[in-house]
Amino acid sequence: MKQRFALNVLVAGAALLISPARAEMSADAARASVAPFYKALNAEFASDSADLIKQATGPDWVSCRGNDVCNSRDEVIAGVAARLKSVPDLKWQIKDVLVSGDQVTVRGEATGTPAADFFGATPTGKSFKVMSIDVHTLQGGKMVRSYHIEDWMGAVRQVTAK
């Protein structure tokens, strides 16, 4: 019985030694990796937006708004530029960062007042505030894939409410 226990301990120890160690990054390191991307979403940094996105992402990064509806880095850069023109005071803040292995989940908040067409709505001078949830996969400190959800229709309801 003692030999079987010793053998089990030896096998378990060997498994630990040969399995690749995967150190989880800290929330601070994760925040630092994704921060340039969120900075790029702010109107204050519109002129640097493309460079900030490139700083935070790998060249093959994709951003998905559905399980299989994804945009390339260049498409996202163009979309962010258009959104910043439509909402010239857009502000995006990181509220929470959670880390699990190589994935970083960010709860964010976007606020702004549309000055041009906003998802088909005519500007009314009213502002919106919406939450976002993003799940980023990082490799080498760069975002390589992102999934995101924002309640843009909720934002439209806020700016068109009577």
Coordinates of C-alpha atoms in Angstrom, one line a residue:
M1 CA 0.0 0.0 0.0
K2 CA 2.8 2.4 0.9
Q3 CA 4.6 1.6 -2.4
R4 CA 1.4 2.3 -4.4
F5 CA 1.0 5.7 -2.6
A6 CA 4.7 6.5 -3.2
L7 CA 4.2 5.6 -6.9
N8 CA 1.1 7.8 -7.2
V9 CA 3.0 10.7 -5.6
L10 CA 5.9 10.2 -7.9
V11 CA 3.7 10.1 -11.0
A12 CA 1.8 13.2 -9.9
G13 CA 5.1 15.0 -9.3
A14 CA 6.5 14.0 -12.7
A15 CA 3.3 15.2 -14.3
L16 CA 3.8 18.6 -12.7
L17 CA 7.4 18.8 -13.8
I18 CA 6.7 18.0 -17.5
S19 CA 3.6 20.0 -17.9
P20 CA 4.2 23.5 -19.2
A21 CA 4.1 26.2 -16.5
R22 CA 1.6 28.8 -17.3
A23 CA 1.9 31.8 -15.1
E24 CA -1.1 34.0 -15.0
M25 CA -0.5 37.6 -15.7
S26 CA -1.4 40.1 -13.0
A27 CA -4.4 42.4 -13.4
D28 CA -2.0 45.4 -13.6
A29 CA 0.0 43.8 -16.4
A30 CA -3.2 43.0 -18.2
R31 CA -4.5 46.5 -17.8
A32 CA -1.2 47.9 -19.1
S33 CA -1.5 45.7 -22.2
V34 CA -5.0 46.7 -23.1
A35 CA -4.9 50.3 -22.0
P36 CA -3.6 51.7 -25.3
F37 CA -6.6 50.2 -27.0
Y38 CA -9.1 51.9 -24.7
K39 CA -7.2 55.1 -24.9
A40 CA -7.7 54.9 -28.7
L41 CA -11.5 54.9 -28.2
N42 CA -11.4 58.3 -26.6
A43 CA -12.0 61.5 -28.6
E44 CA -9.2 63.2 -26.7
F45 CA -6.8 60.8 -28.5
A46 CA -8.5 60.7 -31.9
S47 CA -5.4 61.8 -33.8
D48 CA -3.4 58.9 -32.2
S49 CA -6.1 56.3 -32.4
A50 CA -4.7 54.1 -35.2
D51 CA -1.2 54.0 -33.6
L52 CA -2.6 53.2 -30.2
I53 CA -4.7 50.3 -31.6
K54 CA -1.6 49.0 -33.4
Q55 CA 0.4 49.3 -30.1
A56 CA -2.1 47.1 -28.2
T57 CA -2.7 44.5 -30.9
G58 CA -0.9 42.0 -33.0
P59 CA -1.0 42.4 -36.8
D60 CA -3.5 39.6 -37.2
W61 CA -5.8 40.7 -34.4
V62 CA -9.5 40.4 -35.0
S63 CA -12.3 41.9 -33.1
C64 CA -15.5 39.9 -33.0
R65 CA -19.0 41.3 -32.3
G66 CA -20.5 37.8 -32.7
N67 CA -19.2 34.3 -32.5
D68 CA -18.1 34.4 -36.1
V69 CA -18.6 38.0 -37.1
C70 CA -15.1 39.5 -36.9
N71 CA -13.2 42.5 -38.2
S72 CA -9.5 42.9 -39.0
R73 CA -7.3 45.5 -37.3
D74 CA -7.6 47.8 -40.3
E75 CA -11.4 47.5 -40.3
V76 CA -11.6 48.3 -36.6
I77 CA -9.3 51.3 -37.0
A78 CA -11.6 52.7 -39.7
G79 CA -14.7 52.0 -37.6
V80 CA -13.2 53.7 -34.5
A81 CA -12.3 56.8 -36.6
A82 CA -15.9 56.9 -37.9
R83 CA -17.3 56.5 -34.4
L84 CA -15.1 59.3 -33.1
K85 CA -16.4 61.6 -35.8
S86 CA -20.0 60.8 -35.0
V87 CA -19.4 61.2 -31.2
P88 CA -16.7 63.9 -30.9
D89 CA -16.7 63.7 -27.1
L90 CA -16.7 59.9 -26.8
K91 CA -15.0 58.8 -23.6
W92 CA -14.3 55.1 -22.8
Q93 CA -13.2 54.0 -19.4
I94 CA -11.9 50.7 -18.1
K95 CA -14.0 49.9 -15.0
D96 CA -12.8 46.4 -14.1
V97 CA -10.1 44.0 -15.4
L98 CA -10.3 40.2 -14.7
V99 CA -7.6 37.8 -15.8
S100 CA -7.9 34.1 -16.5
G101 CA -4.8 32.5 -18.1
D102 CA -4.2 34.4 -21.4
Q103 CA -7.7 36.0 -21.4
V104 CA -8.4 39.5 -20.1
T105 CA -12.0 40.5 -19.5
V106 CA -12.7 44.2 -19.3
R107 CA -15.9 45.9 -18.1
G108 CA -15.9 49.3 -19.6
E109 CA -18.2 52.3 -19.9
A110 CA -18.7 54.6 -22.9
T111 CA -20.2 58.0 -22.7
G112 CA -20.8 60.7 -25.3
T113 CA -23.1 63.0 -27.2
P114 CA -23.6 62.1 -30.9
A115 CA -23.1 65.1 -33.3
A116 CA -23.9 63.2 -36.5
D117 CA -25.9 60.1 -37.5
F118 CA -25.7 57.6 -34.7
F119 CA -26.9 54.1 -35.7
G120 CA -29.5 55.7 -37.8
A121 CA -30.6 58.2 -35.1
T122 CA -30.5 62.0 -35.8
P123 CA -28.5 63.9 -33.2
T124 CA -30.7 65.4 -30.4
G125 CA -28.0 66.9 -28.1
K126 CA -28.7 64.2 -25.6
S127 CA -25.9 62.0 -24.2
F128 CA -25.6 58.3 -23.6
K129 CA -23.9 56.0 -21.2
V130 CA -23.4 52.3 -21.9
M131 CA -21.5 49.4 -20.5
S132 CA -19.2 47.2 -22.5
I133 CA -17.9 43.7 -21.9
D134 CA -14.8 42.7 -23.8
V135 CA -12.8 39.4 -23.7
H136 CA -9.3 39.7 -25.1
T137 CA -6.9 36.9 -25.7
L138 CA -3.3 38.1 -25.3
Q139 CA -0.1 36.6 -26.6
G140 CA 3.2 38.3 -25.8
G141 CA 1.4 41.3 -24.2
K142 CA -0.6 42.0 -27.4
M143 CA -4.3 41.4 -28.1
V144 CA -4.7 38.7 -30.8
R145 CA -8.5 38.2 -30.6
S146 CA -11.3 40.1 -28.9
Y147 CA -15.0 39.5 -28.4
H148 CA -17.0 42.5 -27.4
I149 CA -20.6 43.5 -26.5
E150 CA -21.9 47.0 -26.2
D151 CA -25.5 48.1 -25.9
W152 CA -25.6 50.5 -28.8
M153 CA -29.4 50.2 -29.2
G154 CA -29.7 51.2 -25.5
A155 CA -27.5 54.2 -26.3
V156 CA -29.8 55.1 -29.3
R157 CA -32.8 54.9 -27.0
Q158 CA -31.1 57.3 -24.5
V159 CA -30.3 59.9 -27.1
T160 CA -33.7 59.7 -28.8
A161 CA -35.9 59.6 -25.6
K162 CA -38.5 62.3 -25.3

